[in-house]
Short mmCIF file of C-alpha atoms in Angstrom, two decimals:
data_model
loop_
_atom_site.label_atom_id
_atom_site.label_comp_id
_atom_site.label_asym_id
_atom_site.label_seq_id
_atom_site.Cartn_x
_atom_site.Cartn_y
_atom_site.Cartn_z
CA MET W 5 -92.06 98.91 -90.26
CA ARG W 6 -90.88 100.71 -93.41
CA ALA W 7 -92.40 103.92 -92.09
CA LEU W 8 -90.21 103.77 -88.96
CA ILE W 9 -87.08 103.07 -90.95
CA ALA W 10 -87.85 105.86 -93.39
CA ASN W 11 -88.35 108.36 -90.54
CA ASP W 12 -84.82 109.77 -90.14
CA ARG W 13 -85.88 113.09 -88.63
CA GLY W 14 -83.60 112.89 -85.47
CA LEU W 15 -83.49 115.51 -82.69
CA THR W 16 -83.60 119.22 -83.16
CA LEU W 17 -81.12 121.61 -81.59
CA ALA W 18 -83.83 122.94 -79.26
CA GLU W 19 -84.59 119.43 -77.95
CA ILE W 20 -80.92 118.78 -77.28
CA LEU W 21 -80.49 122.09 -75.44
CA ILE W 22 -83.51 121.37 -73.21
CA ALA W 23 -82.17 117.89 -72.38
CA VAL W 24 -78.72 119.34 -71.53
CA ALA W 25 -80.34 122.00 -69.31
CA ILE W 26 -82.34 119.38 -67.40
CA LEU W 27 -79.24 117.21 -66.90
CA GLY W 28 -77.24 120.27 -65.81
CA ILE W 29 -79.80 121.21 -63.15
CA GLY W 30 -79.75 117.65 -61.83
CA LEU W 31 -75.96 117.56 -61.67
CA VAL W 32 -75.79 120.94 -59.88
CA GLY W 33 -78.23 119.61 -57.28
CA LEU W 34 -76.12 116.49 -56.85
CA ALA W 35 -72.92 118.54 -56.55
CA ALA W 36 -74.49 120.62 -53.77
CA VAL W 37 -75.18 117.48 -51.71
CA ILE W 38 -71.73 115.90 -52.00
CA PRO W 39 -69.85 118.19 -49.53
CA GLY W 40 -72.53 117.71 -46.87
CA ALA W 41 -72.45 113.95 -47.32
CA SER W 42 -68.65 113.91 -47.12
CA TYR W 43 -68.78 115.97 -43.92
CA ALA W 44 -71.34 113.59 -42.39
CA VAL W 45 -69.22 110.53 -43.22
CA GLN W 46 -66.10 112.15 -41.72
CA GLU W 47 -67.98 113.28 -38.61
CA GLY W 48 -69.33 109.75 -38.13
CA ASN W 49 -65.82 108.36 -38.45
CA GLN W 50 -64.44 110.80 -35.87
CA LEU W 51 -67.31 110.14 -33.45
CA SER W 52 -66.83 106.37 -33.78
CA THR W 53 -63.10 106.72 -33.13
CA ALA W 54 -63.72 108.89 -30.05
CA THR W 55 -66.26 106.40 -28.70
CA PHE W 56 -63.83 103.53 -29.30
CA LEU W 57 -61.05 105.36 -27.41
CA ALA W 58 -63.40 106.06 -24.48
CA GLU W 59 -64.56 102.43 -24.36
CA GLN W 60 -60.93 101.31 -24.49
CA MET W 61 -60.16 103.30 -21.32
CA ILE W 62 -63.33 102.07 -19.58
CA GLU W 63 -62.11 98.52 -20.20
CA ARG W 64 -58.70 99.41 -18.75
CA THR W 65 -60.35 100.76 -15.60
CA ARG W 66 -62.45 97.61 -15.31
CA ALA W 67 -59.28 95.52 -15.28
CA VAL W 68 -57.63 97.22 -12.28
CA THR W 69 -57.84 95.91 -8.73
CA TRP W 70 -60.05 97.62 -6.16
CA THR W 71 -60.77 95.27 -3.29
CA GLY W 72 -61.77 95.66 0.35
CA THR W 73 -60.00 92.51 1.60
CA PRO W 74 -57.11 92.76 1.16
CA ALA W 75 -57.30 96.55 0.87
CA THR W 76 -55.96 97.25 -2.60
CA ASP W 77 -56.95 100.36 -4.52
CA CYS W 78 -55.33 100.56 -7.94
CA LEU W 79 -58.26 102.54 -9.39
CA GLY W 80 -57.77 105.61 -7.23
CA VAL W 81 -59.84 108.76 -6.92
CA SER W 82 -59.53 112.11 -8.69
CA THR W 83 -58.94 115.15 -6.54
CA GLY W 84 -60.40 118.23 -8.17
CA ASN W 85 -59.62 118.24 -11.88
CA ALA W 86 -56.77 115.75 -11.70
CA ALA W 87 -56.18 112.20 -12.84
CA PRO W 88 -57.04 109.49 -10.28
CA VAL W 89 -54.25 108.42 -7.92
CA PRO W 90 -54.25 105.01 -6.18
CA THR W 91 -54.34 105.02 -2.39
CA GLY W 92 -53.05 102.54 0.13
CA ALA W 93 -51.18 99.57 -1.26
CA THR W 94 -48.99 100.04 -4.29
CA CYS W 95 -50.25 98.60 -7.53
CA ASN W 96 -47.57 96.64 -9.34
CA GLY W 97 -44.97 98.89 -7.73
CA ALA W 98 -46.64 102.13 -8.86
CA THR W 99 -48.22 104.72 -6.59
CA THR W 100 -48.99 107.18 -9.38
CA THR W 101 -52.02 107.24 -11.61
CA GLN W 102 -52.54 104.46 -14.10
CA PHE W 103 -54.81 106.77 -16.09
CA PRO W 104 -52.89 109.99 -16.82
CA ASP W 105 -54.37 112.76 -18.92
CA GLU W 106 -53.35 112.26 -22.53
CA ALA W 107 -52.84 115.40 -24.63
CA ALA W 108 -52.56 113.13 -27.67
CA VAL W 109 -53.76 109.53 -27.57
CA SER W 110 -51.13 107.13 -28.87
CA GLY W 111 -51.89 106.41 -32.52
CA TYR W 112 -54.60 109.11 -32.58
CA PRO W 113 -52.77 112.45 -32.21
CA SER W 114 -55.83 114.64 -32.78
CA TYR W 115 -57.73 113.08 -29.84
CA ARG W 116 -57.28 113.97 -26.15
CA ARG W 117 -58.35 111.64 -23.33
CA VAL W 118 -59.11 112.46 -19.70
CA VAL W 119 -60.14 110.00 -16.95
CA ARG W 120 -61.77 111.11 -13.70
CA VAL W 121 -62.84 108.84 -10.85
CA ASP W 122 -65.31 110.17 -8.26
CA ASP W 123 -65.87 108.57 -4.86
CA CYS W 124 -69.60 107.96 -4.46
CA GLY W 125 -69.17 108.04 -0.67
CA VAL W 126 -68.11 111.70 -0.80
CA THR W 127 -70.45 113.05 -3.48
CA ALA W 128 -73.53 111.36 -4.89
CA CYS W 129 -72.52 109.79 -8.21
CA ILE W 130 -76.14 109.51 -9.23
CA PRO W 131 -79.10 111.01 -7.37
CA GLY W 132 -79.65 109.15 -4.12
CA LEU W 133 -76.47 107.04 -4.31
CA THR W 134 -73.86 107.81 -1.65
CA ASP W 135 -71.86 104.65 -1.06
CA PRO W 136 -68.11 104.54 -0.32
CA GLY W 137 -67.98 101.14 -2.01
CA MET W 138 -68.91 102.71 -5.37
CA ARG W 139 -67.02 104.95 -7.78
CA LEU W 140 -67.99 106.73 -10.96
CA VAL W 141 -65.43 106.52 -13.77
CA THR W 142 -65.82 109.27 -16.38
CA VAL W 143 -63.80 109.15 -19.60
CA THR W 144 -63.90 112.21 -21.84
CA ILE W 145 -62.45 112.27 -25.34
CA THR W 146 -62.15 115.58 -27.16
CA TYR W 147 -61.31 116.14 -30.80
CA ARG W 148 -61.55 118.84 -33.44
CA GLY W 149 -64.45 118.05 -35.71
CA LEU W 150 -64.91 119.16 -39.26
CA THR W 151 -67.38 121.61 -40.68
CA ALA W 152 -68.26 122.37 -44.28
CA ALA W 153 -65.71 125.23 -44.09
CA GLY W 154 -62.90 123.06 -42.66
CA GLN W 155 -61.82 122.24 -39.12
CA SER W 156 -64.12 123.31 -36.29
CA PRO W 157 -62.82 126.13 -34.06
CA THR W 158 -64.03 124.29 -30.94
CA ASP W 159 -63.44 120.83 -29.51
CA LYS W 160 -66.17 118.22 -29.60
CA PRO W 161 -66.46 115.99 -26.52
CA VAL W 162 -67.51 112.36 -26.16
CA THR W 163 -68.10 111.26 -22.56
CA LEU W 164 -68.69 107.74 -21.23
CA GLN W 165 -69.39 106.92 -17.58
CA TRP W 166 -69.19 103.65 -15.73
CA LEU W 167 -70.25 102.93 -12.16
CA VAL W 168 -67.90 100.46 -10.46
CA ALA W 169 -68.29 98.61 -7.14
CA ARG W 170 -65.44 97.53 -4.88
CA LYS W 171 -64.88 93.77 -4.96
#
């Protein structure tokens, strides 16, 4: 025990420099990973927000009335690249689309939302399905993602589809 107490040699300058070099290499490696991890977290956040906004609109389309008897069509159909417009009976006094294109989603200004409704009786919504009692609702959210160099020059889309049957 006295031998250990009497040994007051300590660390040499060379040993300290080697330890600092090893720690420095480790910290440089860690610093290189941080921007990529931050980008991935931000991208995940943006993708989750876009998916939430698309699901929100799908739920709104599920809530509208589209019945055969009495004939009420508040869902509407898209003509070309336009928002769906109800046909026939008015829906709560409105004959215009309930799902207009949104250049900036309320509360989420960097997200754009577009709703299209295709009539499965006119064009097959899925292979082999041509039924006028079915419609395909497509909600597309676009946003500017981030890259390691900043904001992406192109929009990133998130698309959800839902097949609805007339009640």
